[in-house]
């Protein structure tokens, strides 16, 4: 009985979410702003994580400046979540209008060579996935949700425009390597703290951060090029840009490749600091002997 009730409540929530997608974008963004203001007093744990990250990464900002940035991030985070009601539920023409995609010629120039789309955890990452999946068969990593009904619905919605392959970390890299040989392309967001396994500590905004080496290892194993992808939320929607491939990557030096990845993300943040995923505990794993920060 409890399981059926949970399923009914989940479908009710999904129905409300689908209806949100019918709203004009300015109304949806305004609703996101309002929800962020209402949720602010109750999001103590998230606020603590964001504040800690901002203090570590932007020590030169004043407390007032960091507090304003924290509030702007919460707004962008909620707005991007509500935008998924368009990305997941609205027709293709509206998704194309919401997400402006450029740089497809860089992928076309690679011909039959395998390649990765390499992104970072900015709030518009789902916009990038949805829009690029309309042009290419994608492989992506995702975290399985505890609610099975929502998990299956979310996967179906994310994959509705193309033939995609969703993997978890537990699946390992072999399914991804096989799919690359079958014409799929990896859209990969490696800038999260997954723990010490398969990770090395390299600086991120001057702070040692556990950074996975799978990006360069998989690219080397597949003979794949790396096409960086930038993602920016705008008042009109999102701008997703596919950039030319990184030369000499992977270099054969995992530490150097990880430093290049983190330095690239650092270069993107200043122009849209409120859009990076500060809600994530990026510095949760610490080097031996170093105190925890959260």
PDB file of C-alpha atoms in Angstrom:
ATOM      1  CA  UNK A   1       0.000   0.000   0.000  1.00  0.00           C
ATOM      2  CA  UNK A   2       2.769   2.403   0.950  1.00  0.00           C
ATOM      3  CA  UNK A   3       4.601   1.668  -2.303  1.00  0.00           C
ATOM      4  CA  UNK A   4       1.471   2.423  -4.349  1.00  0.00           C
ATOM      5  CA  UNK A   5       0.901   5.661  -2.442  1.00  0.00           C
ATOM      6  CA  UNK A   6       4.498   6.754  -3.062  1.00  0.00           C
ATOM      7  CA  UNK A   7       4.094   5.969  -6.758  1.00  0.00           C
ATOM      8  CA  UNK A   8       0.865   8.006  -6.936  1.00  0.00           C
ATOM      9  CA  UNK A   9       2.487  10.960  -5.180  1.00  0.00           C
ATOM     10  CA  UNK A  10       5.461  10.722  -7.522  1.00  0.00           C
ATOM     11  CA  UNK A  11       3.228  10.777 -10.585  1.00  0.00           C
ATOM     12  CA  UNK A  12       1.313  13.729  -9.140  1.00  0.00           C
ATOM     13  CA  UNK A  13       4.589  15.614  -8.730  1.00  0.00           C
ATOM     14  CA  UNK A  14       5.635  14.671 -12.252  1.00  0.00           C
ATOM     15  CA  UNK A  15       2.299  15.941 -13.569  1.00  0.00           C
ATOM     16  CA  UNK A  16       2.805  19.308 -11.862  1.00  0.00           C
ATOM     17  CA  UNK A  17       6.330  19.473 -13.274  1.00  0.00           C
ATOM     18  CA  UNK A  18       5.053  18.787 -16.801  1.00  0.00           C
ATOM     19  CA  UNK A  19       2.545  21.630 -16.440  1.00  0.00           C
ATOM     20  CA  UNK A  20       5.337  24.011 -15.409  1.00  0.00           C
ATOM     21  CA  UNK A  21       6.938  23.442 -18.799  1.00  0.00           C
ATOM     22  CA  UNK A  22       3.935  25.097 -20.456  1.00  0.00           C
ATOM     23  CA  UNK A  23       4.760  28.433 -18.810  1.00  0.00           C
ATOM     24  CA  UNK A  24       6.656  31.143 -20.714  1.00  0.00           C
ATOM     25  CA  UNK A  25      10.338  31.238 -19.757  1.00  0.00           C
ATOM     26  CA  UNK A  26      10.156  34.664 -18.010  1.00  0.00           C
ATOM     27  CA  UNK A  27       7.338  33.384 -15.794  1.00  0.00           C
ATOM     28  CA  UNK A  28       9.250  30.163 -15.061  1.00  0.00           C
ATOM     29  CA  UNK A  29      12.390  32.117 -14.168  1.00  0.00           C
ATOM     30  CA  UNK A  30      10.375  34.444 -11.938  1.00  0.00           C
ATOM     31  CA  UNK A  31       8.901  31.440 -10.160  1.00  0.00           C
ATOM     32  CA  UNK A  32      12.405  30.061  -9.689  1.00  0.00           C
ATOM     33  CA  UNK A  33      13.517  33.345  -8.114  1.00  0.00           C
ATOM     34  CA  UNK A  34      10.547  33.284  -5.743  1.00  0.00           C
ATOM     35  CA  UNK A  35      11.115  29.663  -4.700  1.00  0.00           C
ATOM     36  CA  UNK A  36      14.788  30.416  -4.018  1.00  0.00           C
ATOM     37  CA  UNK A  37      13.823  33.300  -1.700  1.00  0.00           C
ATOM     38  CA  UNK A  38      11.307  31.155   0.156  1.00  0.00           C
ATOM     39  CA  UNK A  39      13.695  28.193   0.448  1.00  0.00           C
ATOM     40  CA  UNK A  40      16.687  30.247   1.617  1.00  0.00           C
ATOM     41  CA  UNK A  41      15.938  30.124   5.382  1.00  0.00           C
ATOM     42  CA  UNK A  42      15.453  26.349   5.283  1.00  0.00           C
ATOM     43  CA  UNK A  43      18.462  25.386   3.128  1.00  0.00           C
ATOM     44  CA  UNK A  44      20.972  25.630   5.969  1.00  0.00           C
ATOM     45  CA  UNK A  45      23.088  22.629   5.011  1.00  0.00           C
ATOM     46  CA  UNK A  46      23.263  23.667   1.352  1.00  0.00           C
ATOM     47  CA  UNK A  47      24.057  27.238   2.326  1.00  0.00           C
ATOM     48  CA  UNK A  48      26.890  25.988   4.524  1.00  0.00           C
ATOM     49  CA  UNK A  49      28.396  23.982   1.643  1.00  0.00           C
ATOM     50  CA  UNK A  50      28.090  26.903  -0.784  1.00  0.00           C
ATOM     51  CA  UNK A  51      29.520  29.381   1.723  1.00  0.00           C
ATOM     52  CA  UNK A  52      32.470  27.085   2.481  1.00  0.00           C
ATOM     53  CA  UNK A  53      33.247  26.607  -1.216  1.00  0.00           C
ATOM     54  CA  UNK A  54      33.069  30.336  -1.906  1.00  0.00           C
ATOM     55  CA  UNK A  55      35.294  31.138   1.064  1.00  0.00           C
ATOM     56  CA  UNK A  56      37.898  28.625  -0.118  1.00  0.00           C
ATOM     57  CA  UNK A  57      37.805  29.633  -3.787  1.00  0.00           C
ATOM     58  CA  UNK A  58      37.324  33.394  -3.435  1.00  0.00           C
ATOM     59  CA  UNK A  59      39.211  34.440  -0.291  1.00  0.00           C
ATOM     60  CA  UNK A  60      39.682  37.962  -1.693  1.00  0.00           C
ATOM     61  CA  UNK A  61      35.948  38.655  -1.764  1.00  0.00           C
ATOM     62  CA  UNK A  62      34.363  40.304   1.242  1.00  0.00           C
ATOM     63  CA  UNK A  63      31.811  38.439   3.332  1.00  0.00           C
ATOM     64  CA  UNK A  64      29.049  40.593   1.840  1.00  0.00           C
ATOM     65  CA  UNK A  65      30.198  39.831  -1.709  1.00  0.00           C
ATOM     66  CA  UNK A  66      30.266  36.097  -1.015  1.00  0.00           C
ATOM     67  CA  UNK A  67      26.810  36.269   0.558  1.00  0.00           C
ATOM     68  CA  UNK A  68      25.402  38.007  -2.523  1.00  0.00           C
ATOM     69  CA  UNK A  69      27.045  35.388  -4.738  1.00  0.00           C
ATOM     70  CA  UNK A  70      25.576  32.609  -2.580  1.00  0.00           C
ATOM     71  CA  UNK A  71      22.063  33.996  -3.047  1.00  0.00           C
ATOM     72  CA  UNK A  72      22.578  34.422  -6.787  1.00  0.00           C
ATOM     73  CA  UNK A  73      23.732  30.816  -7.018  1.00  0.00           C
ATOM     74  CA  UNK A  74      20.662  29.522  -5.205  1.00  0.00           C
ATOM     75  CA  UNK A  75      18.459  31.445  -7.647  1.00  0.00           C
ATOM     76  CA  UNK A  76      20.330  30.066 -10.681  1.00  0.00           C
ATOM     77  CA  UNK A  77      20.213  26.554  -9.222  1.00  0.00           C
ATOM     78  CA  UNK A  78      16.428  26.615  -8.704  1.00  0.00           C
ATOM     79  CA  UNK A  79      15.787  28.305 -12.049  1.00  0.00           C
ATOM     80  CA  UNK A  80      17.831  25.696 -13.904  1.00  0.00           C
ATOM     81  CA  UNK A  81      15.882  22.923 -12.174  1.00  0.00           C
ATOM     82  CA  UNK A  82      12.558  24.412 -13.272  1.00  0.00           C
ATOM     83  CA  UNK A  83      13.937  24.871 -16.797  1.00  0.00           C
ATOM     84  CA  UNK A  84      14.131  21.087 -17.005  1.00  0.00           C
ATOM     85  CA  UNK A  85      10.340  21.108 -17.306  1.00  0.00           C
ATOM     86  CA  UNK A  86      10.933  22.540 -20.784  1.00  0.00           C
ATOM     87  CA  UNK A  87      13.979  20.410 -21.581  1.00  0.00           C
ATOM     88  CA  UNK A  88      12.305  17.157 -20.538  1.00  0.00           C
ATOM     89  CA  UNK A  89       8.659  17.766 -21.407  1.00  0.00           C
ATOM     90  CA  UNK A  90       8.268  20.300 -24.214  1.00  0.00           C
ATOM     91  CA  UNK A  91       8.524  19.646 -27.986  1.00  0.00           C
ATOM     92  CA  UNK A  92      11.786  19.806 -29.911  1.00  0.00           C
ATOM     93  CA  UNK A  93      11.135  23.239 -31.424  1.00  0.00           C
ATOM     94  CA  UNK A  94      10.868  24.801 -27.979  1.00  0.00           C
ATOM     95  CA  UNK A  95      14.044  23.088 -26.762  1.00  0.00           C
ATOM     96  CA  UNK A  96      15.901  24.417 -29.815  1.00  0.00           C
ATOM     97  CA  UNK A  97      14.604  27.894 -29.064  1.00  0.00           C
ATOM     98  CA  UNK A  98      15.639  27.611 -25.412  1.00  0.00           C
ATOM     99  CA  UNK A  99      19.145  26.247 -26.042  1.00  0.00           C
ATOM    100  CA  UNK A 100      21.367  27.870 -28.642  1.00  0.00           C
ATOM    101  CA  UNK A 101      24.005  25.363 -29.807  1.00  0.00           C
ATOM    102  CA  UNK A 102      27.152  26.336 -31.711  1.00  0.00           C
ATOM    103  CA  UNK A 103      30.346  24.571 -32.764  1.00  0.00           C
ATOM    104  CA  UNK A 104      28.931  21.406 -34.333  1.00  0.00           C
ATOM    105  CA  UNK A 105      31.439  21.867 -37.143  1.00  0.00           C
ATOM    106  CA  UNK A 106      34.260  20.923 -34.742  1.00  0.00           C
ATOM    107  CA  UNK A 107      32.659  17.523 -34.182  1.00  0.00           C
ATOM    108  CA  UNK A 108      31.969  17.054 -37.894  1.00  0.00           C
ATOM    109  CA  UNK A 109      35.614  17.810 -38.728  1.00  0.00           C
ATOM    110  CA  UNK A 110      36.728  14.734 -36.751  1.00  0.00           C
ATOM    111  CA  UNK A 111      34.985  12.395 -39.179  1.00  0.00           C
ATOM    112  CA  UNK A 112      34.917   8.833 -37.879  1.00  0.00           C
ATOM    113  CA  UNK A 113      37.311   9.477 -34.992  1.00  0.00           C
ATOM    114  CA  UNK A 114      35.928   8.822 -31.524  1.00  0.00           C
ATOM    115  CA  UNK A 115      35.558  11.890 -29.342  1.00  0.00           C
ATOM    116  CA  UNK A 116      34.319  13.091 -25.976  1.00  0.00           C
ATOM    117  CA  UNK A 117      32.290  16.180 -25.275  1.00  0.00           C
ATOM    118  CA  UNK A 118      33.884  17.472 -22.062  1.00  0.00           C
ATOM    119  CA  UNK A 119      31.803  19.737 -19.849  1.00  0.00           C
ATOM    120  CA  UNK A 120      31.823  21.034 -16.296  1.00  0.00           C
ATOM    121  CA  UNK A 121      29.171  21.197 -13.605  1.00  0.00           C
ATOM    122  CA  UNK A 122      27.476  24.463 -14.363  1.00  0.00           C
ATOM    123  CA  UNK A 123      23.742  24.728 -13.688  1.00  0.00           C
ATOM    124  CA  UNK A 124      22.893  24.349 -17.383  1.00  0.00           C
ATOM    125  CA  UNK A 125      24.410  20.888 -17.827  1.00  0.00           C
ATOM    126  CA  UNK A 126      21.009  19.321 -18.588  1.00  0.00           C
ATOM    127  CA  UNK A 127      20.483  21.910 -21.311  1.00  0.00           C
ATOM    128  CA  UNK A 128      23.739  20.771 -22.912  1.00  0.00           C
ATOM    129  CA  UNK A 129      22.810  17.086 -22.668  1.00  0.00           C
ATOM    130  CA  UNK A 130      19.334  17.559 -24.123  1.00  0.00           C
ATOM    131  CA  UNK A 131      20.379  19.797 -26.994  1.00  0.00           C
ATOM    132  CA  UNK A 132      23.473  17.831 -28.049  1.00  0.00           C
ATOM    133  CA  UNK A 133      21.500  14.567 -27.848  1.00  0.00           C
ATOM    134  CA  UNK A 134      19.347  15.944 -30.669  1.00  0.00           C
ATOM    135  CA  UNK A 135      22.441  15.853 -32.908  1.00  0.00           C
ATOM    136  CA  UNK A 136      24.580  12.962 -31.602  1.00  0.00           C
ATOM    137  CA  UNK A 137      24.201   9.606 -29.854  1.00  0.00           C
ATOM    138  CA  UNK A 138      25.476  10.227 -26.343  1.00  0.00           C
ATOM    139  CA  UNK A 139      26.929   8.309 -23.430  1.00  0.00           C
ATOM    140  CA  UNK A 140      26.435   9.913 -20.040  1.00  0.00           C
ATOM    141  CA  UNK A 141      27.031   9.190 -16.379  1.00  0.00           C
ATOM    142  CA  UNK A 142      24.170   9.621 -13.952  1.00  0.00           C
ATOM    143  CA  UNK A 143      23.335   8.951 -10.310  1.00  0.00           C
ATOM    144  CA  UNK A 144      20.533   6.443  -9.884  1.00  0.00           C
ATOM    145  CA  UNK A 145      17.635   7.962  -7.918  1.00  0.00           C
ATOM    146  CA  UNK A 146      16.167   6.164  -4.904  1.00  0.00           C
ATOM    147  CA  UNK A 147      12.639   6.699  -6.224  1.00  0.00           C
ATOM    148  CA  UNK A 148      12.390   4.102  -8.996  1.00  0.00           C
ATOM    149  CA  UNK A 149       9.362   5.699 -10.656  1.00  0.00           C
ATOM    150  CA  UNK A 150      11.065   9.080 -10.902  1.00  0.00           C
ATOM    151  CA  UNK A 151      14.371   7.488 -11.898  1.00  0.00           C
ATOM    152  CA  UNK A 152      12.845   5.717 -14.901  1.00  0.00           C
ATOM    153  CA  UNK A 153      10.795   8.757 -15.909  1.00  0.00           C
ATOM    154  CA  UNK A 154      13.844  11.025 -15.709  1.00  0.00           C
ATOM    155  CA  UNK A 155      15.931   8.667 -17.842  1.00  0.00           C
ATOM    156  CA  UNK A 156      13.168   8.418 -20.440  1.00  0.00           C
ATOM    157  CA  UNK A 157      12.811  12.199 -20.581  1.00  0.00           C
ATOM    158  CA  UNK A 158      16.539  12.821 -20.899  1.00  0.00           C
ATOM    159  CA  UNK A 159      16.842  10.319 -23.718  1.00  0.00           C
ATOM    160  CA  UNK A 160      13.679  11.184 -25.645  1.00  0.00           C
ATOM    161  CA  UNK A 161      15.421  12.861 -28.602  1.00  0.00           C
ATOM    162  CA  UNK A 162      17.993  10.232 -29.448  1.00  0.00           C
ATOM    163  CA  UNK A 163      19.653   6.896 -28.842  1.00  0.00           C
ATOM    164  CA  UNK A 164      21.619   7.440 -25.649  1.00  0.00           C
ATOM    165  CA  UNK A 165      23.362   5.264 -23.079  1.00  0.00           C
ATOM    166  CA  UNK A 166      23.143   6.150 -19.390  1.00  0.00           C
ATOM    167  CA  UNK A 167      25.749   4.593 -17.100  1.00  0.00           C
ATOM    168  CA  UNK A 168      26.523   4.715 -13.403  1.00  0.00           C
ATOM    169  CA  UNK A 169      30.019   4.631 -11.920  1.00  0.00           C
ATOM    170  CA  UNK A 170      29.387   1.025 -10.911  1.00  0.00           C
ATOM    171  CA  UNK A 171      29.109   0.046 -14.592  1.00  0.00           C
ATOM    172  CA  UNK A 172      32.810   0.770 -15.141  1.00  0.00           C
ATOM    173  CA  UNK A 173      34.340   2.075 -18.362  1.00  0.00           C
ATOM    174  CA  UNK A 174      34.018  -1.001 -20.586  1.00  0.00           C
ATOM    175  CA  UNK A 175      30.397  -0.321 -21.684  1.00  0.00           C
ATOM    176  CA  UNK A 176      31.425   3.222 -22.579  1.00  0.00           C
ATOM    177  CA  UNK A 177      34.410   2.060 -24.628  1.00  0.00           C
ATOM    178  CA  UNK A 178      32.211  -0.422 -26.507  1.00  0.00           C
ATOM    179  CA  UNK A 179      29.645   2.286 -27.227  1.00  0.00           C
ATOM    180  CA  UNK A 180      32.337   4.647 -28.522  1.00  0.00           C
ATOM    181  CA  UNK A 181      33.204   2.039 -31.144  1.00  0.00           C
ATOM    182  CA  UNK A 182      29.520   1.960 -32.140  1.00  0.00           C
ATOM    183  CA  UNK A 183      29.361   5.667 -32.945  1.00  0.00           C
ATOM    184  CA  UNK A 184      28.323   7.058 -29.562  1.00  0.00           C
ATOM    185  CA  UNK A 185      30.055  10.082 -28.039  1.00  0.00           C
ATOM    186  CA  UNK A 186      30.696  10.618 -24.348  1.00  0.00           C
ATOM    187  CA  UNK A 187      29.316  13.805 -22.770  1.00  0.00           C
ATOM    188  CA  UNK A 188      31.377  13.791 -19.622  1.00  0.00           C
ATOM    189  CA  UNK A 189      31.344  16.044 -16.541  1.00  0.00           C
ATOM    190  CA  UNK A 190      34.305  14.850 -14.436  1.00  0.00           C
ATOM    191  CA  UNK A 191      34.593  17.740 -11.956  1.00  0.00           C
ATOM    192  CA  UNK A 192      33.066  16.109  -8.893  1.00  0.00           C
ATOM    193  CA  UNK A 193      34.533  14.588  -5.754  1.00  0.00           C
ATOM    194  CA  UNK A 194      33.949  10.841  -6.064  1.00  0.00           C
ATOM    195  CA  UNK A 195      36.333   9.947  -3.265  1.00  0.00           C
ATOM    196  CA  UNK A 196      40.005   8.945  -3.318  1.00  0.00           C
ATOM    197  CA  UNK A 197      39.614   5.963  -5.653  1.00  0.00           C
ATOM    198  CA  UNK A 198      41.016   6.614  -9.154  1.00  0.00           C
ATOM    199  CA  UNK A 199      41.677  10.235  -8.201  1.00  0.00           C
ATOM    200  CA  UNK A 200      44.690  12.435  -7.619  1.00  0.00           C
ATOM    201  CA  UNK A 201      44.954  15.721  -5.757  1.00  0.00           C
ATOM    202  CA  UNK A 202      45.534  18.707  -8.009  1.00  0.00           C
ATOM    203  CA  UNK A 203      44.724  22.375  -7.360  1.00  0.00           C
ATOM    204  CA  UNK A 204      41.273  23.798  -7.982  1.00  0.00           C
ATOM    205  CA  UNK A 205      41.262  27.506  -7.168  1.00  0.00           C
ATOM    206  CA  UNK A 206      44.462  26.833  -5.246  1.00  0.00           C
ATOM    207  CA  UNK A 207      42.911  24.122  -3.042  1.00  0.00           C
ATOM    208  CA  UNK A 208      43.945  20.454  -3.458  1.00  0.00           C
ATOM    209  CA  UNK A 209      40.914  18.705  -4.956  1.00  0.00           C
ATOM    210  CA  UNK A 210      40.405  14.989  -5.600  1.00  0.00           C
ATOM    211  CA  UNK A 211      40.221  14.897  -9.401  1.00  0.00           C
ATOM    212  CA  UNK A 212      39.457  11.689 -11.269  1.00  0.00           C
ATOM    213  CA  UNK A 213      41.882  10.536 -13.952  1.00  0.00           C
ATOM    214  CA  UNK A 214      39.278   8.591 -15.929  1.00  0.00           C
ATOM    215  CA  UNK A 215      38.956  11.334 -18.545  1.00  0.00           C
ATOM    216  CA  UNK A 216      42.468  10.982 -19.899  1.00  0.00           C
ATOM    217  CA  UNK A 217      42.588   7.208 -19.358  1.00  0.00           C
ATOM    218  CA  UNK A 218      39.375   6.570 -21.305  1.00  0.00           C
ATOM    219  CA  UNK A 219      40.370   8.990 -24.058  1.00  0.00           C
ATOM    220  CA  UNK A 220      43.711   7.213 -24.427  1.00  0.00           C
ATOM    221  CA  UNK A 221      42.104   3.751 -24.467  1.00  0.00           C
ATOM    222  CA  UNK A 222      39.576   4.815 -27.117  1.00  0.00           C
ATOM    223  CA  UNK A 223      41.925   6.985 -29.171  1.00  0.00           C
ATOM    224  CA  UNK A 224      39.381   9.758 -28.645  1.00  0.00           C
ATOM    225  CA  UNK A 225      39.680  13.487 -29.117  1.00  0.00           C
ATOM    226  CA  UNK A 226      38.423  15.873 -26.419  1.00  0.00           C
ATOM    227  CA  UNK A 227      35.971  18.602 -27.433  1.00  0.00           C
ATOM    228  CA  UNK A 228      35.397  21.016 -24.533  1.00  0.00           C
ATOM    229  CA  UNK A 229      31.857  22.325 -24.122  1.00  0.00           C
ATOM    230  CA  UNK A 230      30.873  25.553 -22.380  1.00  0.00           C
ATOM    231  CA  UNK A 231      27.402  26.068 -20.910  1.00  0.00           C
ATOM    232  CA  UNK A 232      25.958  29.457 -19.993  1.00  0.00           C
ATOM    233  CA  UNK A 233      22.509  30.340 -18.657  1.00  0.00           C
ATOM    234  CA  UNK A 234      21.149  33.580 -20.119  1.00  0.00           C
ATOM    235  CA  UNK A 235      17.906  35.505 -19.765  1.00  0.00           C
ATOM    236  CA  UNK A 236      16.818  33.962 -23.086  1.00  0.00           C
ATOM    237  CA  UNK A 237      17.708  30.388 -22.133  1.00  0.00           C
ATOM    238  CA  UNK A 238      21.120  28.772 -22.587  1.00  0.00           C
ATOM    239  CA  UNK A 239      24.160  29.049 -24.821  1.00  0.00           C
ATOM    240  CA  UNK A 240      26.048  25.791 -25.382  1.00  0.00           C
ATOM    241  CA  UNK A 241      29.287  26.040 -27.352  1.00  0.00           C
ATOM    242  CA  UNK A 242      31.353  23.119 -28.640  1.00  0.00           C
ATOM    243  CA  UNK A 243      34.987  24.228 -28.879  1.00  0.00           C
ATOM    244  CA  UNK A 244      37.895  22.904 -30.988  1.00  0.00           C
ATOM    245  CA  UNK A 245      39.577  19.746 -29.656  1.00  0.00           C
ATOM    246  CA  UNK A 246      42.329  20.057 -27.097  1.00  0.00           C
ATOM    247  CA  UNK A 247      45.706  19.376 -28.712  1.00  0.00           C
ATOM    248  CA  UNK A 248      47.951  16.730 -27.155  1.00  0.00           C
ATOM    249  CA  UNK A 249      45.287  15.521 -24.740  1.00  0.00           C
ATOM    250  CA  UNK A 250      45.658  13.062 -23.170  1.00  0.00           C
ATOM    251  CA  UNK A 251      49.326  13.840 -22.721  1.00  0.00           C
ATOM    252  CA  UNK A 252      50.283  10.579 -21.004  1.00  0.00           C
ATOM    253  CA  UNK A 253      50.717  12.412 -17.689  1.00  0.00           C
ATOM    254  CA  UNK A 254      47.545  11.966 -15.613  1.00  0.00           C
ATOM    255  CA  UNK A 255      48.484  14.727 -13.179  1.00  0.00           C
ATOM    256  CA  UNK A 256      49.143  17.220 -15.966  1.00  0.00           C
ATOM    257  CA  UNK A 257      45.868  16.308 -17.663  1.00  0.00           C
ATOM    258  CA  UNK A 258      43.940  16.736 -14.399  1.00  0.00           C
ATOM    259  CA  UNK A 259      45.577  20.121 -13.830  1.00  0.00           C
ATOM    260  CA  UNK A 260      44.599  21.173 -17.353  1.00  0.00           C
ATOM    261  CA  UNK A 261      40.993  20.174 -16.696  1.00  0.00           C
ATOM    262  CA  UNK A 262      40.763  22.116 -13.439  1.00  0.00           C
ATOM    263  CA  UNK A 263      42.539  25.154 -14.888  1.00  0.00           C
ATOM    264  CA  UNK A 264      40.088  25.208 -17.799  1.00  0.00           C
ATOM    265  CA  UNK A 265      37.110  25.187 -15.425  1.00  0.00           C
ATOM    266  CA  UNK A 266      38.716  27.942 -13.344  1.00  0.00           C
ATOM    267  CA  UNK A 267      38.971  30.058 -16.497  1.00  0.00           C
ATOM    268  CA  UNK A 268      35.214  29.711 -17.127  1.00  0.00           C
ATOM    269  CA  UNK A 269      33.957  30.579 -13.654  1.00  0.00           C
ATOM    270  CA  UNK A 270      34.789  34.327 -13.403  1.00  0.00           C
ATOM    271  CA  UNK A 271      32.366  35.324 -16.179  1.00  0.00           C
ATOM    272  CA  UNK A 272      29.463  33.407 -14.574  1.00  0.00           C
ATOM    273  CA  UNK A 273      30.451  32.628 -10.961  1.00  0.00           C
ATOM    274  CA  UNK A 274      26.864  32.132  -9.785  1.00  0.00           C
ATOM    275  CA  UNK A 275      26.373  29.302 -12.286  1.00  0.00           C
ATOM    276  CA  UNK A 276      29.044  26.869 -11.095  1.00  0.00           C
ATOM    277  CA  UNK A 277      27.871  23.948  -8.932  1.00  0.00           C
ATOM    278  CA  UNK A 278      28.873  25.376  -5.557  1.00  0.00           C
ATOM    279  CA  UNK A 279      26.244  23.172  -3.863  1.00  0.00           C
ATOM    280  CA  UNK A 280      28.563  20.193  -4.404  1.00  0.00           C
ATOM    281  CA  UNK A 281      31.135  19.265  -1.754  1.00  0.00           C
ATOM    282  CA  UNK A 282      34.041  19.589  -4.176  1.00  0.00           C
ATOM    283  CA  UNK A 283      36.625  19.412  -1.380  1.00  0.00           C
ATOM    284  CA  UNK A 284      35.052  16.629   0.681  1.00  0.00           C
ATOM    285  CA  UNK A 285      37.985  14.238   0.138  1.00  0.00           C
ATOM    286  CA  UNK A 286      41.125  15.674   1.718  1.00  0.00           C
ATOM    287  CA  UNK A 287      44.767  14.639   1.383  1.00  0.00           C
ATOM    288  CA  UNK A 288      46.120  12.540   4.266  1.00  0.00           C
ATOM    289  CA  UNK A 289      46.564  14.627   7.385  1.00  0.00           C
ATOM    290  CA  UNK A 290      44.503  17.576   6.117  1.00  0.00           C
ATOM    291  CA  UNK A 291      41.463  18.606   8.145  1.00  0.00           C
ATOM    292  CA  UNK A 292      37.954  18.364   6.736  1.00  0.00           C
ATOM    293  CA  UNK A 293      36.456  21.616   5.485  1.00  0.00           C
ATOM    294  CA  UNK A 294      32.716  20.921   5.657  1.00  0.00           C
TER     295      UNK A 294
END
